CSV table of C-alpha atoms in Angstrom, one decimal:
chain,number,residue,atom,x,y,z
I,14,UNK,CA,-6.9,-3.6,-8.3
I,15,UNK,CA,-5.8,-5.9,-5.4
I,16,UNK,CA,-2.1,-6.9,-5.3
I,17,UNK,CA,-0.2,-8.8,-2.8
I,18,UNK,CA,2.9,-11.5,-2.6
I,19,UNK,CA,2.6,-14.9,-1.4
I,20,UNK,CA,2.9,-14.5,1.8
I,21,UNK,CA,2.1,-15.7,5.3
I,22,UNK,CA,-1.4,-15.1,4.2
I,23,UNK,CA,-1.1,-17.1,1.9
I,24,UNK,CA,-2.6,-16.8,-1.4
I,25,UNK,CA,-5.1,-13.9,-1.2
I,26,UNK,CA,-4.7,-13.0,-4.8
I,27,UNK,CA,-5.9,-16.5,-5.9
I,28,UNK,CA,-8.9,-16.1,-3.2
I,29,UNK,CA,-10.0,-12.7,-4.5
I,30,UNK,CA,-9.6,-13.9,-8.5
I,31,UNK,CA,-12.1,-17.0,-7.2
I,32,UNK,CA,-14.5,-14.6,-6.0
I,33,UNK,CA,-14.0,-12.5,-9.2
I,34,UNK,CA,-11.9,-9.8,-8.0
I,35,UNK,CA,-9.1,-8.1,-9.4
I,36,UNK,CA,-5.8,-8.9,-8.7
I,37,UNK,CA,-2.3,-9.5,-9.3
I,38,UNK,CA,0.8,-11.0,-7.2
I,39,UNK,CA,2.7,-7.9,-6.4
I,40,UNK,CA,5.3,-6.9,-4.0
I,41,UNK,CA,6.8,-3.2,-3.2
I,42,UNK,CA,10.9,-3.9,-3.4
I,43,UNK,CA,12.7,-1.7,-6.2
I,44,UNK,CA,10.8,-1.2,-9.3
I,45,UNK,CA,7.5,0.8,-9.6
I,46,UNK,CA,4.5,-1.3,-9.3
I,47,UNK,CA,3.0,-1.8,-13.0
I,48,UNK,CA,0.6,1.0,-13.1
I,49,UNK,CA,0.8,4.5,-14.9
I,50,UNK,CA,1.2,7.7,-12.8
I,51,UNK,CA,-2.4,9.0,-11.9
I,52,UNK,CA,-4.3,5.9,-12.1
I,53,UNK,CA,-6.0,5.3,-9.0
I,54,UNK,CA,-8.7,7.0,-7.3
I,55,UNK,CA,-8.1,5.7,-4.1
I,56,UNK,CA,-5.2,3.2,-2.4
I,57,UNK,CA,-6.1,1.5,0.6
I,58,UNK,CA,-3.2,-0.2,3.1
I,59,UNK,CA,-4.4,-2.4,5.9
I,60,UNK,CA,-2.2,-4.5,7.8
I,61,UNK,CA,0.1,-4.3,4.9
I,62,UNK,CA,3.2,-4.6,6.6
I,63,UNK,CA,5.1,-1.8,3.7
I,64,UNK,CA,7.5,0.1,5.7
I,65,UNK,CA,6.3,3.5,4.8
I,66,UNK,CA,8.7,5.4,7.0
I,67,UNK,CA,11.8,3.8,5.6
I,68,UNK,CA,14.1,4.1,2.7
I,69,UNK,CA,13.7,7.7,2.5
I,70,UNK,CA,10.1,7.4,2.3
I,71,UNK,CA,10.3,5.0,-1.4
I,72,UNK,CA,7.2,3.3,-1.3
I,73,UNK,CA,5.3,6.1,-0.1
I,74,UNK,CA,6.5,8.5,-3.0
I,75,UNK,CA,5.5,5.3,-5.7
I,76,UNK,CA,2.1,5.5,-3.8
I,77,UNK,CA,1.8,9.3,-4.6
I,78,UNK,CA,2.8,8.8,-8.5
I,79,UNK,CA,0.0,6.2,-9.2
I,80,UNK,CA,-2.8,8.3,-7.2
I,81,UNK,CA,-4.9,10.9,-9.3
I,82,UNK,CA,-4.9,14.2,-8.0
I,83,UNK,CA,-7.1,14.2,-5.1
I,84,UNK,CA,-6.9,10.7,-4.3
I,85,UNK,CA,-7.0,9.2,-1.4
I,86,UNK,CA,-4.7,7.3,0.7
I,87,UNK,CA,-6.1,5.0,3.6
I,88,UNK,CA,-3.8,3.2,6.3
I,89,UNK,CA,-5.2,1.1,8.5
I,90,UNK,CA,-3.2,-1.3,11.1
I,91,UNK,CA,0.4,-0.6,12.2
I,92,UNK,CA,1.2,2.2,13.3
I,93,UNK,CA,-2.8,3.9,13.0
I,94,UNK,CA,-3.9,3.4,16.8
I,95,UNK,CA,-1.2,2.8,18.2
I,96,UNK,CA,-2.0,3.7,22.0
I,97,UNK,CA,-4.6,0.8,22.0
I,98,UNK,CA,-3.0,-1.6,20.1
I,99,UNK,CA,0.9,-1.8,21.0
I,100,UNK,CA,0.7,-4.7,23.5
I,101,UNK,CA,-1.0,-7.2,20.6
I,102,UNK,CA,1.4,-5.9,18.2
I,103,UNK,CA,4.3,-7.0,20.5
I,104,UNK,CA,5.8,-3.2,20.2
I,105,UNK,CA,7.2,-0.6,22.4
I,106,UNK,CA,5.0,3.0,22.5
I,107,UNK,CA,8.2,4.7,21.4
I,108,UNK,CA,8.9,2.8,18.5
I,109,UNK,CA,5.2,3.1,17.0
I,110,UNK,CA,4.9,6.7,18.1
I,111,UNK,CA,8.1,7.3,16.1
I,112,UNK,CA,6.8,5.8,13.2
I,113,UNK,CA,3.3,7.0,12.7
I,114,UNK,CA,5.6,10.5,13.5
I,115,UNK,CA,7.5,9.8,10.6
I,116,UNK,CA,5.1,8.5,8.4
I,117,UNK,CA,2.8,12.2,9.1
I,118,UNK,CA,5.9,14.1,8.3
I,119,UNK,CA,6.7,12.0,5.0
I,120,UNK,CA,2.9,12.8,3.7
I,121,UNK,CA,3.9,16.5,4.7
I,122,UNK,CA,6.3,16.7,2.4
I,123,UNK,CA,4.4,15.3,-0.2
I,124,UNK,CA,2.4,18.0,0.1
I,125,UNK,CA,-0.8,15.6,1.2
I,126,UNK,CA,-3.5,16.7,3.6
I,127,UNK,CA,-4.3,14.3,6.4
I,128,UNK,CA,-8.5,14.6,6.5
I,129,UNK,CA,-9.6,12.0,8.9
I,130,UNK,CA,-8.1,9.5,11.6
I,131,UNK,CA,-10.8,7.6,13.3
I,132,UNK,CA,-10.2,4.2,15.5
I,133,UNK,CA,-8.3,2.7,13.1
I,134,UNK,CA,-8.2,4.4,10.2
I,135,UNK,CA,-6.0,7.4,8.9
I,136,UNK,CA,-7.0,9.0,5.6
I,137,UNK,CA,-4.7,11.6,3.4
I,138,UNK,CA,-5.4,13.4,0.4
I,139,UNK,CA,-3.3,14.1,-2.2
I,140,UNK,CA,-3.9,17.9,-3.5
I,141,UNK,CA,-5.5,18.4,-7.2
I,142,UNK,CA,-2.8,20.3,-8.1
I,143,UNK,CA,1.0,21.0,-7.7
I,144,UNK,CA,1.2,24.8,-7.7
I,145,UNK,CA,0.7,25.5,-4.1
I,146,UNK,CA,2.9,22.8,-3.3
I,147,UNK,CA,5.6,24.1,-5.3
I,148,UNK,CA,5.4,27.5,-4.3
I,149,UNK,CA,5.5,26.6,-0.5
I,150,UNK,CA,8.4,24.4,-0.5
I,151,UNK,CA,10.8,24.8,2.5
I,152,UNK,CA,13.7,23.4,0.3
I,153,UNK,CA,15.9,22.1,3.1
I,154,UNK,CA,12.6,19.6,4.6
I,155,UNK,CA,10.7,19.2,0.9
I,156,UNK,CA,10.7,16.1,-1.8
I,157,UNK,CA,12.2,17.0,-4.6
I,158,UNK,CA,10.2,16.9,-7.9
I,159,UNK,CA,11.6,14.6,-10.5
I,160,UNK,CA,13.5,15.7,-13.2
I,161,UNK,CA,12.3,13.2,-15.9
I,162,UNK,CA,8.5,13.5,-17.4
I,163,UNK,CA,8.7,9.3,-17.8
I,164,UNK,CA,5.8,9.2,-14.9
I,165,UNK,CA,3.8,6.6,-16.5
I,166,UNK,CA,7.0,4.3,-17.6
I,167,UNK,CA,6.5,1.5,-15.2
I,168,UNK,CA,7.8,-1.6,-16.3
I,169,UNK,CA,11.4,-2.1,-15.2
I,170,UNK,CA,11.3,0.9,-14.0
I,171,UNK,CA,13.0,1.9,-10.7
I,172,UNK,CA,11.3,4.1,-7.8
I,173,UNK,CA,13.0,6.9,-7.5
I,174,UNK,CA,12.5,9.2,-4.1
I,175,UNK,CA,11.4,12.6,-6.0
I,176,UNK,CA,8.2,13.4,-6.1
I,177,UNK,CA,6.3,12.4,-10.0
I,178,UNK,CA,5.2,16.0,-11.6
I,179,UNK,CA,1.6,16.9,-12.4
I,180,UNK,CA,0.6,18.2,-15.7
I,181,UNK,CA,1.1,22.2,-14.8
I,182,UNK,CA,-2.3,23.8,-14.3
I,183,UNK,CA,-3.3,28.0,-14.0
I,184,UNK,CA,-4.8,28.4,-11.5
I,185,UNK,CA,-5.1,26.3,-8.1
I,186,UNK,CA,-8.6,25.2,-8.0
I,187,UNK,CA,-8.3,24.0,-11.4
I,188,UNK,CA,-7.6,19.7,-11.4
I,189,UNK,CA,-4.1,18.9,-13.1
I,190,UNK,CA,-4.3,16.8,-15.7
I,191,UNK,CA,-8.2,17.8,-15.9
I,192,UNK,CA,-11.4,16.5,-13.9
I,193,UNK,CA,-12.9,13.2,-15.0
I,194,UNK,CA,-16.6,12.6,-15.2
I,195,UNK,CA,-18.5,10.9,-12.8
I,196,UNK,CA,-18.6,7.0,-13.1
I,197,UNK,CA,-20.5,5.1,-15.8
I,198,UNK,CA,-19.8,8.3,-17.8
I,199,UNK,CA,-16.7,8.0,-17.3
I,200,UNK,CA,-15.9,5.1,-19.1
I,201,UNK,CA,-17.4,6.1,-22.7
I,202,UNK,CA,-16.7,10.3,-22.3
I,203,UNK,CA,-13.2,11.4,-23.9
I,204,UNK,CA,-10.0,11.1,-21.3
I,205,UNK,CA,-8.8,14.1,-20.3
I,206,UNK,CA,-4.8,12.8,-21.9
I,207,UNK,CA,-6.6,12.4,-24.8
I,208,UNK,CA,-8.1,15.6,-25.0
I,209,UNK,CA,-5.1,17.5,-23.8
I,210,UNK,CA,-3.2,15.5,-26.6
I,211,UNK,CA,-0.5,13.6,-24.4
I,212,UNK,CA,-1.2,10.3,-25.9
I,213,UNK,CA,0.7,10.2,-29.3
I,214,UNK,CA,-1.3,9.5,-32.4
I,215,UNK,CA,-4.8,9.3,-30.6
I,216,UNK,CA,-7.2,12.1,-30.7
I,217,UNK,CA,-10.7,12.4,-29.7
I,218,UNK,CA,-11.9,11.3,-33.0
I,219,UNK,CA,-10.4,8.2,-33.2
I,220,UNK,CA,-11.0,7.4,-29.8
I,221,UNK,CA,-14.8,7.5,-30.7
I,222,UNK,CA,-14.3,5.3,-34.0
I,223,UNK,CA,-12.1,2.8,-31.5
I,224,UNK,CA,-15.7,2.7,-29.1
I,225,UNK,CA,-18.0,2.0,-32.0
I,226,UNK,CA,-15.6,-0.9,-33.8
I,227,UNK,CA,-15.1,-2.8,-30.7
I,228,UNK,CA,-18.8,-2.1,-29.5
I,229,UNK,CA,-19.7,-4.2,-33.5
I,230,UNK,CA,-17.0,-6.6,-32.4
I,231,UNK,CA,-18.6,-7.6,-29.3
I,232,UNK,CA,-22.0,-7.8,-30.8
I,233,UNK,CA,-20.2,-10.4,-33.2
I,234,UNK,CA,-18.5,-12.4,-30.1
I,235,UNK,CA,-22.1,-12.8,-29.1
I,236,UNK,CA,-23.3,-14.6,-32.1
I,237,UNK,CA,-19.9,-16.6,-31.7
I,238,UNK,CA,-19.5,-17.5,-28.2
I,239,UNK,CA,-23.2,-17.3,-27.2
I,240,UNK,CA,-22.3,-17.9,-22.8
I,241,UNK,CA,-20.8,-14.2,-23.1
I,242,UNK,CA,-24.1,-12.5,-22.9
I,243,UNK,CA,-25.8,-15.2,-19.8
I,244,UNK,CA,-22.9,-14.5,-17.0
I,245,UNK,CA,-20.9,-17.4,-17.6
I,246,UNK,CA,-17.8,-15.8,-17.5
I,247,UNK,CA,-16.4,-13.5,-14.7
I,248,UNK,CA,-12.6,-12.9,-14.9
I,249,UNK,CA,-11.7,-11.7,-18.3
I,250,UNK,CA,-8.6,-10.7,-20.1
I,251,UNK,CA,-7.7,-8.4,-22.8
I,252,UNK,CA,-3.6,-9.4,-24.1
I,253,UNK,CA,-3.4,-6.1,-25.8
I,254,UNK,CA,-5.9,-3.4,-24.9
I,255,UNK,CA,-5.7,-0.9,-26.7
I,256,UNK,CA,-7.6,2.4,-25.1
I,257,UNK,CA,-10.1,-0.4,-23.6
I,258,UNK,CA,-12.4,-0.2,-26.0
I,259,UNK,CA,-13.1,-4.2,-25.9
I,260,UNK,CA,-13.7,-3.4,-21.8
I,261,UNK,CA,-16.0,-0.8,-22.6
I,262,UNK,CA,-17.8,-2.7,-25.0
I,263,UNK,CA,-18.5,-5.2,-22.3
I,264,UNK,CA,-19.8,-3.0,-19.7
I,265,UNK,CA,-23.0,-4.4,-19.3
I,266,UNK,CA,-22.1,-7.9,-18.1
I,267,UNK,CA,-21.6,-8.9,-14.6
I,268,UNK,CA,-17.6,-9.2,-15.8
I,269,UNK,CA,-14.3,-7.2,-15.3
I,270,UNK,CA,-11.8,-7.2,-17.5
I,271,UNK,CA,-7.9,-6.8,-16.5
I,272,UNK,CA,-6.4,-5.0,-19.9
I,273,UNK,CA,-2.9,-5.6,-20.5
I,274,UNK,CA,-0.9,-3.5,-22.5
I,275,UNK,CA,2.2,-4.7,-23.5
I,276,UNK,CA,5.3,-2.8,-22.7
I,277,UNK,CA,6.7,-1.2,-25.9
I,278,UNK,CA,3.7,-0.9,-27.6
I,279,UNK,CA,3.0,2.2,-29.5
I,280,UNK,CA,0.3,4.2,-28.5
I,281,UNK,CA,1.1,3.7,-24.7
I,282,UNK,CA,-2.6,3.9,-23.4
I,283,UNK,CA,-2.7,2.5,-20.2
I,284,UNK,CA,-3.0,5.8,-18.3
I,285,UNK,CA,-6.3,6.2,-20.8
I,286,UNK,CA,-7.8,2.9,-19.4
I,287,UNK,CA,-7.7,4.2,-16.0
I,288,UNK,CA,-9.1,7.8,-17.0
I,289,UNK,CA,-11.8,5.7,-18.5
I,290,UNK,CA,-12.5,4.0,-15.0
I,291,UNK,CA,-11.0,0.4,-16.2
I,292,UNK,CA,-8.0,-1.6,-14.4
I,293,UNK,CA,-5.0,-3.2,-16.5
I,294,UNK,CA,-1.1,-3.2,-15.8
I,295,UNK,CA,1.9,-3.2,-17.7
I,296,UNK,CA,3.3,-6.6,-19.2
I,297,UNK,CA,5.7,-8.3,-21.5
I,298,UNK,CA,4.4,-11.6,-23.2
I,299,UNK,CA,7.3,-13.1,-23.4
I,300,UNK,CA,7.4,-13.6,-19.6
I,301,UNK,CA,4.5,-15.1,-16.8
I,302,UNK,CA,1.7,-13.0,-15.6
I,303,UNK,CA,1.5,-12.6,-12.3
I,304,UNK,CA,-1.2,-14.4,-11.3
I,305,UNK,CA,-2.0,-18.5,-10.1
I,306,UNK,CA,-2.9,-20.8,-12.3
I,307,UNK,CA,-6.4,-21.2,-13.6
I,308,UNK,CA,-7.7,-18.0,-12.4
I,309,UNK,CA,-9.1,-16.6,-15.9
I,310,UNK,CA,-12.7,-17.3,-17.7
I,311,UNK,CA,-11.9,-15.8,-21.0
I,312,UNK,CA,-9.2,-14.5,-22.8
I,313,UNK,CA,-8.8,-12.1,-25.7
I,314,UNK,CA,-6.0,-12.0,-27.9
I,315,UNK,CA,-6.4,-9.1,-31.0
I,316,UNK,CA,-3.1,-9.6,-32.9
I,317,UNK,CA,-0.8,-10.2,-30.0
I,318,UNK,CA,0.9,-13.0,-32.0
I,319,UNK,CA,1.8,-10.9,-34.9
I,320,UNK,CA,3.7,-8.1,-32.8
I,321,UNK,CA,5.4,-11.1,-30.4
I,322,UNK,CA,6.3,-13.7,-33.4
I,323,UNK,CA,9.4,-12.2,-33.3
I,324,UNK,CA,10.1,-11.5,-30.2
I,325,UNK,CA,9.7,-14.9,-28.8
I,326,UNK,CA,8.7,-18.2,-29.4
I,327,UNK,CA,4.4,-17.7,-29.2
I,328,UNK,CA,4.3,-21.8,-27.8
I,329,UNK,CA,5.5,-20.1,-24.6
I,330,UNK,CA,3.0,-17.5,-24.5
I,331,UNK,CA,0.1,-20.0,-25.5
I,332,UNK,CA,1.6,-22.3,-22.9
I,333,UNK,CA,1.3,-19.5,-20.2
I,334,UNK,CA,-2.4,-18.8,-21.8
I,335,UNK,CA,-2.7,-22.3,-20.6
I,336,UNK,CA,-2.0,-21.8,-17.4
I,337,UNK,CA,-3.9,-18.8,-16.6
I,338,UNK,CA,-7.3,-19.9,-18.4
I,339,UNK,CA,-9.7,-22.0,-16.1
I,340,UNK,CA,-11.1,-25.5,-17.6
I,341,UNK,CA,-13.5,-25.3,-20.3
I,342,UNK,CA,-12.3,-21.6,-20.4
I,343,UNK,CA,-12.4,-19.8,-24.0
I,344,UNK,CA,-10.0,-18.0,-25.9
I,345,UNK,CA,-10.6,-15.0,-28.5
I,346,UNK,CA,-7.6,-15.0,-30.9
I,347,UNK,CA,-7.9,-12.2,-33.7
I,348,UNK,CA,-4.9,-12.3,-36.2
I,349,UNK,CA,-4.3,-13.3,-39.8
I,350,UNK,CA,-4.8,-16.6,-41.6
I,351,UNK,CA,-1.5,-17.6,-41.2
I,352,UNK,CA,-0.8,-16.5,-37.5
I,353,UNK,CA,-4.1,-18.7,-36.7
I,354,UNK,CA,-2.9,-21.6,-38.2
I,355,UNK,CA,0.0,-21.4,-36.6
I,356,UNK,CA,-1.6,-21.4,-33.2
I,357,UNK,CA,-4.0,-23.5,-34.0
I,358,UNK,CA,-1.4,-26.2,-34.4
I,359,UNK,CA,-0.4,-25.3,-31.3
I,360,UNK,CA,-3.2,-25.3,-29.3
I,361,UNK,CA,-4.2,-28.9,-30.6
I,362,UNK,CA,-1.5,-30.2,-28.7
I,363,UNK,CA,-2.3,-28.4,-25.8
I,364,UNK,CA,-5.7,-30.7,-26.1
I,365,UNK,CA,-8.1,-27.0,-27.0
I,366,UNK,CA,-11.0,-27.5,-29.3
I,367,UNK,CA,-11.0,-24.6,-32.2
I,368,UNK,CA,-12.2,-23.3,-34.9
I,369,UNK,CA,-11.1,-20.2,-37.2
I,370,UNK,CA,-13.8,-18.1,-38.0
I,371,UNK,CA,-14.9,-15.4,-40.7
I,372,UNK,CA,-14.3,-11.4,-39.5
I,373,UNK,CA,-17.3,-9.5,-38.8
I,374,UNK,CA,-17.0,-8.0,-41.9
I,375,UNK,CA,-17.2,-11.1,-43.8
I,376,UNK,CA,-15.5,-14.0,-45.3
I,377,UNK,CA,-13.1,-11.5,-47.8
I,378,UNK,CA,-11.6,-9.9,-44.8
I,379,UNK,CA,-8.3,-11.6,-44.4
I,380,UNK,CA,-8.1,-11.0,-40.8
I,381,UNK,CA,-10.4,-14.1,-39.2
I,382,UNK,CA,-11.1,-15.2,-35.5
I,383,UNK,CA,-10.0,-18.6,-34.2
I,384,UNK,CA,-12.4,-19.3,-31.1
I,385,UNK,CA,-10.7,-22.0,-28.9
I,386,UNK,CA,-11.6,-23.7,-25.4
I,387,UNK,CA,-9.5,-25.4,-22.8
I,388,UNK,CA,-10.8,-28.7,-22.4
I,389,UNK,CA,-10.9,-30.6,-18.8
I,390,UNK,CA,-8.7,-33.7,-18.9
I,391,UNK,CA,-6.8,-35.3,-16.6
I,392,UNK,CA,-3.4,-37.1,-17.3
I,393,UNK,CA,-3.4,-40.8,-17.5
I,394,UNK,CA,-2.9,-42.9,-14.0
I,395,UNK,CA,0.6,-44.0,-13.4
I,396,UNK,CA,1.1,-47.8,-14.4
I,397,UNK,CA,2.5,-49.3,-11.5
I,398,UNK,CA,5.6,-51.7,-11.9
I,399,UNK,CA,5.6,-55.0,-11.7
């Protein structure tokens, strides 16, 4: 996952979603970025302009909840390098000594290990576990842990300068939280929160029945939308994700899919996704996604209108679909009869072509699909005044 603001850069995020990469517009101020705790495998920083060193090292402790134990953290630019690069950087010695200083002594006491610095690169690990860390603390120079076990909580959510808890572990070679497989297995073997139980409601089992329905669903969409299985779409989007299964499902197209799950749903799974080797973030659809207009292929909606109807008015959500969907983009709405219709009306207005369609199951299933696609139009000219 890329994330970055519109900056003096400009817009990155819209170049990498054009090339069909990942990303979001994100900024590091107050709140946590939209991720669970232990999510990535790696983070990367170059030329990122964060102020690591400040605020009692805020950004640098959010950095350390979303990495898995023994991730990686990379820096590259300011301060890496320092003695070479001060006099194009328009800085004293001093004051980029000081802060690569303070920025080593902050990863201390997060109990990272720096492995490598190279030209201009610096690499840290974060350990597997917590238990050596905890029993080595000097407590006047040492992070705090947190108090709270709300790790993964991450929408609206303040950063907080205590260090996020690992799962507690016996031993100090064993991997908190447990070890993942390596990656494709990854993404179909059983996540270690699920198998630990930490995900309410969701046990191994039905995380298997989860991977074969939406592995039959996407068989369906086939037969449906027939351009899913020939490459024609890149950037796809699941509303409501689930565990991922709809992700998994499509592994096998030259796609990525950015699964969303909404904040306050129930099971909270997004920590799963990323166990599974998938991307997604937090997000409420009752407000705009971060990302530029037109920067989405295909869009999957599995009953995200019945839990929002009452929430919000769903004409600003389809609106915001709008948006986000590229011309001649298609839209996957799963939902009952009545919800359809309701969009559907809708969506005519917003100039989409659509048609409901039976469940995979068969006509007698009253949940049905409505397939729909964002036609290219442009407005009218603008009569000129005589």
């Amino acid at each position: 996952m890329s994330f970055a603001p519109r900056d003096s850069h400009e817009a990155q995020v819209q170049f990498a979603l054009e090339r069909g990469v990942p990303a979001m517009i994100g900024v590091m101020a107050t709140d946590r970025i939209p991720y669970p705790a232990r999510a990535f495998d790696m983070a990367h920083c170059s030329r990122c302009l964060i102020p690591w060193n400040k605020l009692d090292g805020l950004y640098l402790v959010e950095v350390d909840r979303v990495l898995r134990p023994g991730g990686y953290w990379i820096l590259s630019g300011p301060p890496i390098r320092w003695k070479k690069h001060y006099k194009g950087w328009q800085r004293t010695e001093e004051d980029l000594k000081q802060e690569q200083d303070e920025i080593e002594d902050l990863a201390k006491r997060l109990c990272w290990k720096k492995v490598v610095e190279k030209d201009d690169l610096a690499v840290w690990q974060k350990p597997i576990n917590h238990m050596e860390c905890a029993n080595n603390r000097n407590a006047d120079e040492a992070l705090q842990f947190c108090n709270n076990s709300d790790v993964d909580s991450a929408w609206y959510k303040k950063m907080e300068t205590c260090i996020s808890p690992l799962p507690e572990v016996q031993t100090e070679e064993e991997v908190a939280g447990g070890a993942l497989e390596n990656w494709p297995q990854r993404a179909s073997a059983v996540p270690p929160r699920i198998t630990r139980g930490s995900v309410s409601g969701i046990t191994p089992e039905k995380f298997e029945e989860d991977n074969k329905l939406w592995a039959e669903r996407a068989d369906h969409y086939k037969k449906l939308i027939p351009p899913l299985a020939k490459g024609r779409y890149r950037n796809v989007m699941d509303m409501d994700a689930g565990m991922g299964g709809f992700a998994a499902a499509l592994m096998e197209y030259p796609l990525w899919v950015m699964n969303v799950v909404p904040s306050g749903s129930a099971p909270d799974a997004l920590g799963v996704i990323y166990e599974r080797g998938f991307i997604g973030t937090f997000h409420d659809w009752c407000e705009a996604f971060s990302t530029y207009p037109r920067t989405y292929d295909l869009i999957h909606a599995n009953k995200v209108f019945s839990f929002y109807h009452d929430r919000c008015d769903i004409t600003y959500i389809l609106l915001e679909m709008d948006r986000i969907l590229r011309p001649e983009g298609t839209v996957i709405f799963r939902d009952t009869v009545e919800m359809l219709v309701k969009i559907q009306a809708i969506t005519n207005g917003m100039r989409w072509k659509s048609q409901i369609m039976d469940h995979e199951s068969g006509p007698f299933n009253p949940e049905k699909i409505l397939v729909a696609v964002k036609t290219y139009w442009t407005a009218e000219p603008a009569q000129k005044q005589q």
